[in-house]
XYZ file of C-alpha atoms in Angstrom:
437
model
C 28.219 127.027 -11.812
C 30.495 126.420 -8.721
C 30.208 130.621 -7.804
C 26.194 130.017 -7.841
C 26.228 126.356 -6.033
C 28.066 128.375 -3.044
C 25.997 131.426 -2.977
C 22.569 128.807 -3.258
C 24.225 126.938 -0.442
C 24.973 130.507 1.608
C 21.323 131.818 1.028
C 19.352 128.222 1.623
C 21.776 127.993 5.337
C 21.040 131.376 5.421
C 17.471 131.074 5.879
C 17.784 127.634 7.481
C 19.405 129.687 10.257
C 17.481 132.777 10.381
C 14.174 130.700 10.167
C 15.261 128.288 13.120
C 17.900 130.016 15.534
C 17.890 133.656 15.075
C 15.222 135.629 17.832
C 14.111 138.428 15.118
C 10.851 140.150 17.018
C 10.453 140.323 20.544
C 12.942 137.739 21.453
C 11.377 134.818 19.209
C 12.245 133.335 16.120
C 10.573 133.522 12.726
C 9.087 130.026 12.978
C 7.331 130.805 16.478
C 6.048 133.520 14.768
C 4.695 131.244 11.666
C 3.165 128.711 14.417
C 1.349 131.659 16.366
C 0.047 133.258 13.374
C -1.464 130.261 11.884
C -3.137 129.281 15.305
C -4.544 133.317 15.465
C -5.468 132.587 11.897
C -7.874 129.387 12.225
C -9.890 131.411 15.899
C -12.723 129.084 16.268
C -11.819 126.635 14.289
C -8.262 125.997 15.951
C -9.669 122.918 18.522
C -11.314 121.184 15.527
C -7.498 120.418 13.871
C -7.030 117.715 16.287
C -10.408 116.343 15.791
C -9.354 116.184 11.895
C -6.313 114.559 12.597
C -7.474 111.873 14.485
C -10.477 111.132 12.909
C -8.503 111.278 9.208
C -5.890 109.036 10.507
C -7.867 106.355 11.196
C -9.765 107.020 8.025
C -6.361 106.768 6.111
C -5.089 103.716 8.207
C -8.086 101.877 7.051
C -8.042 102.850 3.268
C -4.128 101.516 3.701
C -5.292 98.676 5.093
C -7.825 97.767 2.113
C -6.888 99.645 -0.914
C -3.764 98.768 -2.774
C -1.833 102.093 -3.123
C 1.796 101.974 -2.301
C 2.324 105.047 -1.130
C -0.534 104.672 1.199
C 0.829 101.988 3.025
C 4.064 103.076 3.269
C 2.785 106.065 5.071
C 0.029 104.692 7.353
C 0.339 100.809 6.734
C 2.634 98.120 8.370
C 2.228 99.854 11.973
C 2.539 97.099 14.444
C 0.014 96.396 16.819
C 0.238 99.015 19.432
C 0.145 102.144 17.448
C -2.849 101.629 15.554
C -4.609 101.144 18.832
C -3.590 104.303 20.107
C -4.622 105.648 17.202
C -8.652 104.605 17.883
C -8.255 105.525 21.110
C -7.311 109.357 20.322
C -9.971 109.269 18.041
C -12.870 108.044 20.291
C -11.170 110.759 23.001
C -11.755 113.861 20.168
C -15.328 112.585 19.137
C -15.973 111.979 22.716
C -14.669 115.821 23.569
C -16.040 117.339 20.844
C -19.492 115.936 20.827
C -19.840 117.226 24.863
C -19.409 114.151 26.405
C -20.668 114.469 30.506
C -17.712 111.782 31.585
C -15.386 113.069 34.514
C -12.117 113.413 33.207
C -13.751 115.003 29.557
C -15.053 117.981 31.646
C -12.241 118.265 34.455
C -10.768 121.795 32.880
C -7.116 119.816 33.432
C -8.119 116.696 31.719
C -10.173 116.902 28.889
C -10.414 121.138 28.886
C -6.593 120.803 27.593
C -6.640 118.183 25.466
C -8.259 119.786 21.965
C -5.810 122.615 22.289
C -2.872 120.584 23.248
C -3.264 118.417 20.116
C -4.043 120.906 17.963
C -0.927 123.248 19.144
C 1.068 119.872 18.747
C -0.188 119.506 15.137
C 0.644 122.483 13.745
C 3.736 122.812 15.480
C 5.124 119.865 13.850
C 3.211 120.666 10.507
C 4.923 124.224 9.956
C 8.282 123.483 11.540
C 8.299 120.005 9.984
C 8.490 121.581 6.900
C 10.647 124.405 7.048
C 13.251 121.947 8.043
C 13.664 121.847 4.759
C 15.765 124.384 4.832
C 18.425 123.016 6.977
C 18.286 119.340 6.240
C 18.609 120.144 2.250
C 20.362 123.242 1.993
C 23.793 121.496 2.727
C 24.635 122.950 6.112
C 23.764 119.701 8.061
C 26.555 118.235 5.760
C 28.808 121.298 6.294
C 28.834 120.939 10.254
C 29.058 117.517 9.970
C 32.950 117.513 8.121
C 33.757 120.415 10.809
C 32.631 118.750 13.929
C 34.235 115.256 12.580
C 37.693 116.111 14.897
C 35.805 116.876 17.935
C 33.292 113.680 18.006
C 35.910 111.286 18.654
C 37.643 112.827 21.971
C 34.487 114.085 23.313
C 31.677 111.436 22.444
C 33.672 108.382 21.660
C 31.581 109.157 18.262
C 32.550 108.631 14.188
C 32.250 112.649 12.580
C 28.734 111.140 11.008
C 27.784 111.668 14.757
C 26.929 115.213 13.973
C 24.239 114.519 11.498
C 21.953 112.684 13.657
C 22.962 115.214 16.814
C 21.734 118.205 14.266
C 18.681 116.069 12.410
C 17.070 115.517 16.104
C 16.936 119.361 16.541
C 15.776 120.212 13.189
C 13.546 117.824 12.578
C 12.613 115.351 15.493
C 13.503 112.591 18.011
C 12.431 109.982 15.649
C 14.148 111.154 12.600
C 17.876 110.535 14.168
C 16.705 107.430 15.430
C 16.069 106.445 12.437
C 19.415 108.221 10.926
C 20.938 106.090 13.808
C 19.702 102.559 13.008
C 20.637 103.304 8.924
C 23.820 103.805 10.030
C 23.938 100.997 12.058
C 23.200 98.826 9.583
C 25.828 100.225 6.855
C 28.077 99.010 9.313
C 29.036 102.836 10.344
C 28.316 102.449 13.943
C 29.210 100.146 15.960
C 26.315 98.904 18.830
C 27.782 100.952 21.506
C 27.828 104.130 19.265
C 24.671 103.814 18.234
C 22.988 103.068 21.692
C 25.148 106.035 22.647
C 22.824 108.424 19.720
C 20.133 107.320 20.513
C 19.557 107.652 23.924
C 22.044 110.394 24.426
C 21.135 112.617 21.126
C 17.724 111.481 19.659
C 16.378 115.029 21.434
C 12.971 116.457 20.428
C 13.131 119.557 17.788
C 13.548 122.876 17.976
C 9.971 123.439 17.026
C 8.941 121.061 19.752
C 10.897 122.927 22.555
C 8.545 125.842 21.436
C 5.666 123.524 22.190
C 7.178 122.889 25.839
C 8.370 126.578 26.257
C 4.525 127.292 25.340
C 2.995 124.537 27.559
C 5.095 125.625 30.705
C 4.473 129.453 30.254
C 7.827 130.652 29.234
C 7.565 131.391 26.146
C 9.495 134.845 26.306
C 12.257 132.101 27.590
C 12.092 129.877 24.074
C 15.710 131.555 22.555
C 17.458 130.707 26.351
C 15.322 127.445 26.586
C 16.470 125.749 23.001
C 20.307 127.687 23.208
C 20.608 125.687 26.955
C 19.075 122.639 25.554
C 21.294 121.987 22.783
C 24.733 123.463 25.387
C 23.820 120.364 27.827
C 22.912 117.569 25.559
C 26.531 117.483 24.695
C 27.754 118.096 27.877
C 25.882 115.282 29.003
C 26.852 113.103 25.833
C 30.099 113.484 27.197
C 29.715 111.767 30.514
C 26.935 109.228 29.475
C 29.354 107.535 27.178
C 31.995 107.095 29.626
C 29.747 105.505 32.331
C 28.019 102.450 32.788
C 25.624 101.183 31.339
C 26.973 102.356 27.732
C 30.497 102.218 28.185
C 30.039 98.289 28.960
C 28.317 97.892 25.430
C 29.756 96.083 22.700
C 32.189 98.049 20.541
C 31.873 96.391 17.296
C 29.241 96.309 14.159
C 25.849 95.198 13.498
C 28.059 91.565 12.021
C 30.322 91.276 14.973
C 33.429 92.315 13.754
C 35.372 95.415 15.285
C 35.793 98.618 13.706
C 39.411 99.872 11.749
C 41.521 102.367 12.629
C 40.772 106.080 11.734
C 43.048 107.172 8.667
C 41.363 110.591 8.274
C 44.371 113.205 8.677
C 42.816 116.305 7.190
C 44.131 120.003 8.565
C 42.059 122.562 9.084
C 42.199 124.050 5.625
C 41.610 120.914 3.958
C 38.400 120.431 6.353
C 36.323 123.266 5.386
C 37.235 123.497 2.059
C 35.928 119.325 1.733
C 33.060 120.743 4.111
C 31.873 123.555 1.342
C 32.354 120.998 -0.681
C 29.811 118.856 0.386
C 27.379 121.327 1.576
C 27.149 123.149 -2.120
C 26.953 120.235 -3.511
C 24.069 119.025 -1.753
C 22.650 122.959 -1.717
C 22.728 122.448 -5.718
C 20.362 119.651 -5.491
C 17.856 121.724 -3.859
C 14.157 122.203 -5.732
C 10.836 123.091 -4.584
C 9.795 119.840 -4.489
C 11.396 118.896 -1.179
C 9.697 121.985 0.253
C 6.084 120.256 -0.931
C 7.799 116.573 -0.435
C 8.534 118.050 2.805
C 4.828 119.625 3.658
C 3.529 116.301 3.359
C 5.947 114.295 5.616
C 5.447 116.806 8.454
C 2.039 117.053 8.176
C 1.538 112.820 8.410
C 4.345 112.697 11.512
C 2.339 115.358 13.338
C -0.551 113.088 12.497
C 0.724 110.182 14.242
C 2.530 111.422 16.975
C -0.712 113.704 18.010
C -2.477 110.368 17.408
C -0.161 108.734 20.143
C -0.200 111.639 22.387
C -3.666 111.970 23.290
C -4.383 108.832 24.660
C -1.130 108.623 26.570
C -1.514 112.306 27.686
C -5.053 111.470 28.674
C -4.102 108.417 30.921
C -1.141 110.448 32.490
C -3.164 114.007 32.972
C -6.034 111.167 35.340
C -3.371 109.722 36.927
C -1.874 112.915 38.112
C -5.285 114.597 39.015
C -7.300 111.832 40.132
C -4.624 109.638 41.571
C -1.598 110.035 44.563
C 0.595 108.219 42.250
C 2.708 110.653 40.797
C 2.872 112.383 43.807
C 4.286 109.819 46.209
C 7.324 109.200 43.110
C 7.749 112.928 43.668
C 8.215 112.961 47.369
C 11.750 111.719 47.639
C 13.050 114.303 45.053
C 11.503 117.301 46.849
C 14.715 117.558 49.235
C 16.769 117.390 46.223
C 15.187 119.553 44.431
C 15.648 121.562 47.564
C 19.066 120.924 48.043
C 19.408 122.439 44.491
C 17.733 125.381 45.575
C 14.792 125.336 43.071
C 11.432 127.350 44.177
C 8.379 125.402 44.436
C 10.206 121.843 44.861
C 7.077 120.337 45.597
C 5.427 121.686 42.950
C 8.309 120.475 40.459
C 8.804 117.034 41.663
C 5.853 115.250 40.224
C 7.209 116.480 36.825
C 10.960 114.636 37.417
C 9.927 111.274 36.149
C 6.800 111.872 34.692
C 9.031 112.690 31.378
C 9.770 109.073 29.975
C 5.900 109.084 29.191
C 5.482 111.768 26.952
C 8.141 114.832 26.960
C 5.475 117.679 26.983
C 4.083 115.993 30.612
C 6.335 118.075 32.812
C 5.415 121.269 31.010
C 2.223 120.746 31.315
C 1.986 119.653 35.101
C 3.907 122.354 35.643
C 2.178 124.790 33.781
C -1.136 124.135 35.860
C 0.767 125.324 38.854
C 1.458 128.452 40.435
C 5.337 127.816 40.057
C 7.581 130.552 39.389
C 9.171 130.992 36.179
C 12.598 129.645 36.892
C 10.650 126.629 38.194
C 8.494 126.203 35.128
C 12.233 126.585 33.475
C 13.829 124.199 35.502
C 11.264 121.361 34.498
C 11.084 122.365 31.089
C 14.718 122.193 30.504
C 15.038 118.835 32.575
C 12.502 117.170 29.963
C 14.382 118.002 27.096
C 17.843 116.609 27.920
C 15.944 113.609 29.919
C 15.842 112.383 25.728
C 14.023 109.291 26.371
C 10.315 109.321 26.062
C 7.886 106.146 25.133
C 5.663 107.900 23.164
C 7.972 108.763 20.542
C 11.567 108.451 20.743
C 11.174 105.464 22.842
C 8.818 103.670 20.746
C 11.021 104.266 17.863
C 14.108 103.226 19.149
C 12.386 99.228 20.392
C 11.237 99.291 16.695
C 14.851 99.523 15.099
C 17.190 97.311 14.768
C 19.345 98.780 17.625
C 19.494 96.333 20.277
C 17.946 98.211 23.144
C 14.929 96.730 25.137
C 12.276 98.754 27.555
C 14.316 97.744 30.742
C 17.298 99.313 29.296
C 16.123 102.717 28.026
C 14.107 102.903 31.579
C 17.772 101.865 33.556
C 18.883 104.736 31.101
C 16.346 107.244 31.922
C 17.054 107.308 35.317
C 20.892 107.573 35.080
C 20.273 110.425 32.784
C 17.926 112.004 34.723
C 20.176 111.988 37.768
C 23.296 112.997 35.968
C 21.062 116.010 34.917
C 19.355 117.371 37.491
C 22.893 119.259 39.268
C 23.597 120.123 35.899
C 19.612 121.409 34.585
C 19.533 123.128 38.290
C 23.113 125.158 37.953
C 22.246 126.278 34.361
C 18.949 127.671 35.952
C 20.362 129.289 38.302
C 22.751 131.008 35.514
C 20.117 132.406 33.247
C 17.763 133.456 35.830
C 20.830 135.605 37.727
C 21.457 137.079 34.737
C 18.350 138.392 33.726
């Protein structure tokens, strides 16, 4: 039994790995491939899966509301009062769309030309890598890194070795899933508030399957592998340093009840380490059944429901401000000579798309991407977006609705600090990739 719990556990990682990381055709990985075939697959009828989505989710939302089935509620009940709003809104915007509708910003090609395809690419997206996360976040090698990274989390993050999880559950699954990892820890009394302020603004980072989406949106596709493999290299670089300076250093070190965390006792070796680390990754690999695949299917396909629900509207309001208003223009003035300074082509061009991020993370890519910008440019802002981490219309919004004690003021204060700490560090990796090629 223990021979074939390890070789389930190598095979399940093994396809966890090959499905997510590994570029097998043309430079992209297997689930890039899944997402483009599907979209081929539907032609025509590709622009109508947003209008399902939003017009279902409202449906559903409604039927939580009044009929009394558990599982209904749980998944589209008990929403708070902002969300469901957005919610109505993105589904006037698709009727609106699709029914021809003659106002301005429905027929500007930049405005409401993009919107249908940007919610539908969203949708499925999330729907097909959403559930071949399944792969990684039950096949036991989320628990193996975790025991193997434990010795490095401490020196480097100021981070307990359950750190890892929630660093590797953003990237496989999404920004809200290790908040919420985050604020269950929290409560257990595993983190302590500065820790977990420290996760989730510093490692709550949007998928892998959603840096396709922004590889896509900025026209670099060809650039996904370098894009994610970059991505992932400065998050923890930056984890490093954003831990160590104000305003998270100054955060309480103690638990969710005030009183101050033990001493560490853990004095594994090396040997010790991964043999407890195969452990616990065949154990949880012998668990596995294809009903998390289908449990799975149906998580990914109501999260891509509700965050393409939130993303239209706010997208909508952005995209006018940005073609029908100065405003995002005159915040991107002062950063053109820094952007300069950096030497990144087309600083003008980029600038607008520097703080435009803490809306909605798929902004800058596509500003950008309705530019003439070169493709280290379009790289440049793409790869600043992702390591910016904090973002309102998801990541954001689920970190004010934990328990962690972070308000708006904070996680904007945050934002910026990140976003300055990144852009020497976004601009040299650029530089790097784009000699090399």
């Amino acid at each position: 039994m223990k021979a074939e719990n390890g070789l389930r556990f190598a095979a399940l990682s093994l396809i966890g790995v090959l499905l997510f990381f590994v570029p097998v055709y043309e430079g992209t990985i297997p689930v890039v491939h899944m997402i483009n075939g599907v979209k081929a697959g539907l032609g025509t009828w590709f622009q109508w899966v947003a209008v399902i989505s939003c017009v279902s989710l409202v449906i559903l939302m409604a039927c939580a509301w009044i009929l009394p089935f558990p599982a209904l509620k749980k998944a589209y009940g008990d929403q708070g009062k902002v969300r469901p709003v957005f919610w109505a809104v993105s589904c006037v915007i698709v009727l609106l769309k699709i029914s021809g509708s003659k106002l301005s910003f429905m027929v500007h090609p930049n405005i409401g030309g993009t919107i249908l395809n940007l919610g539908s690419t969203v949708f499925i997206t999330i729907a097909v890598a959403g559930t071949l996360t399944v792969f990684i976040i039950r096949s036991g090698v989320v628990e193996f890194m975790s025991v193997l990274m434990e010795p490095v989390m401490q020196p480097l993050f100021l981070l307990p070795g359950e750190a890892a999880v929630n660093i590797l559950s953003s990237f496989v699954s999404s920004a809200s899933v290790g908040v919420y990892f985050t604020e269950q820890y929290y409560i257990k009394k595993r983190y302590t508030v500065r820790q977990a302020c420290s996760l989730v603004t510093g490692f709550s980072v949007v998928s892998v399957g959603y840096i396709g989406i922004i590889a896509s949106l900025s026209g670099i596709s060809e650039m996904y592998g370098h894009l994610l493999g970059c991505s992932f290299v400065l998050v923890l670089a930056m984890g490093t340093v954003m831990v160590r300076i104000p305003p998270l250093r100054g955060m309480a070190d103690r638990y969710i009840d005030g009183t101050c965390p033990g001493e560490s006792s853990d004095a594994m070796n090396w040997k010790e380490r991964i043999q407890t680390a195969w452990r616990i990754g065949t154990k949880e690999a012998s668990e596995f059944s294809l009903s998390f695949v289908t449990e799975s299917f149906f998580q990914a396909l109501v999260f891509a429901q509700k965050i393409v629900g939130v993303m239209i509207p706010t997208v909508m309001i952005v995209l006018i401000l940005v073609y029908d208003t100065p405003v995002f223009e005159w915040l991107g003035l002062p950063l053109v000579p820094v952007l300069q300074l950096l030497g990144i082509p087309d600083a003008a061009a980029a600038a607008p798309s520097v703080l435009i991020g803490i809306v909605e993370v798929s902004l800058p890519s596509i500003l950008i991407g309705g530019t003439a910008a070169t493709a280290k440019t379009r790289f440049f802002v793409a790869l600043l977006s992702i390591v910016q981490i904090i973002f309102f219309s998801e990541a954001g919004n689920a970190i004010l609705g934990s328990k962690i004690p972070l308000n708006a003021w904070r996680l904007i204060q945050i934002f910026l600090i990140r976003t300055a700490v990144a852009l020497p560090l976004v601009a040299g990796v650029t530089h790097i990739v784009y000699f090399s090629r």
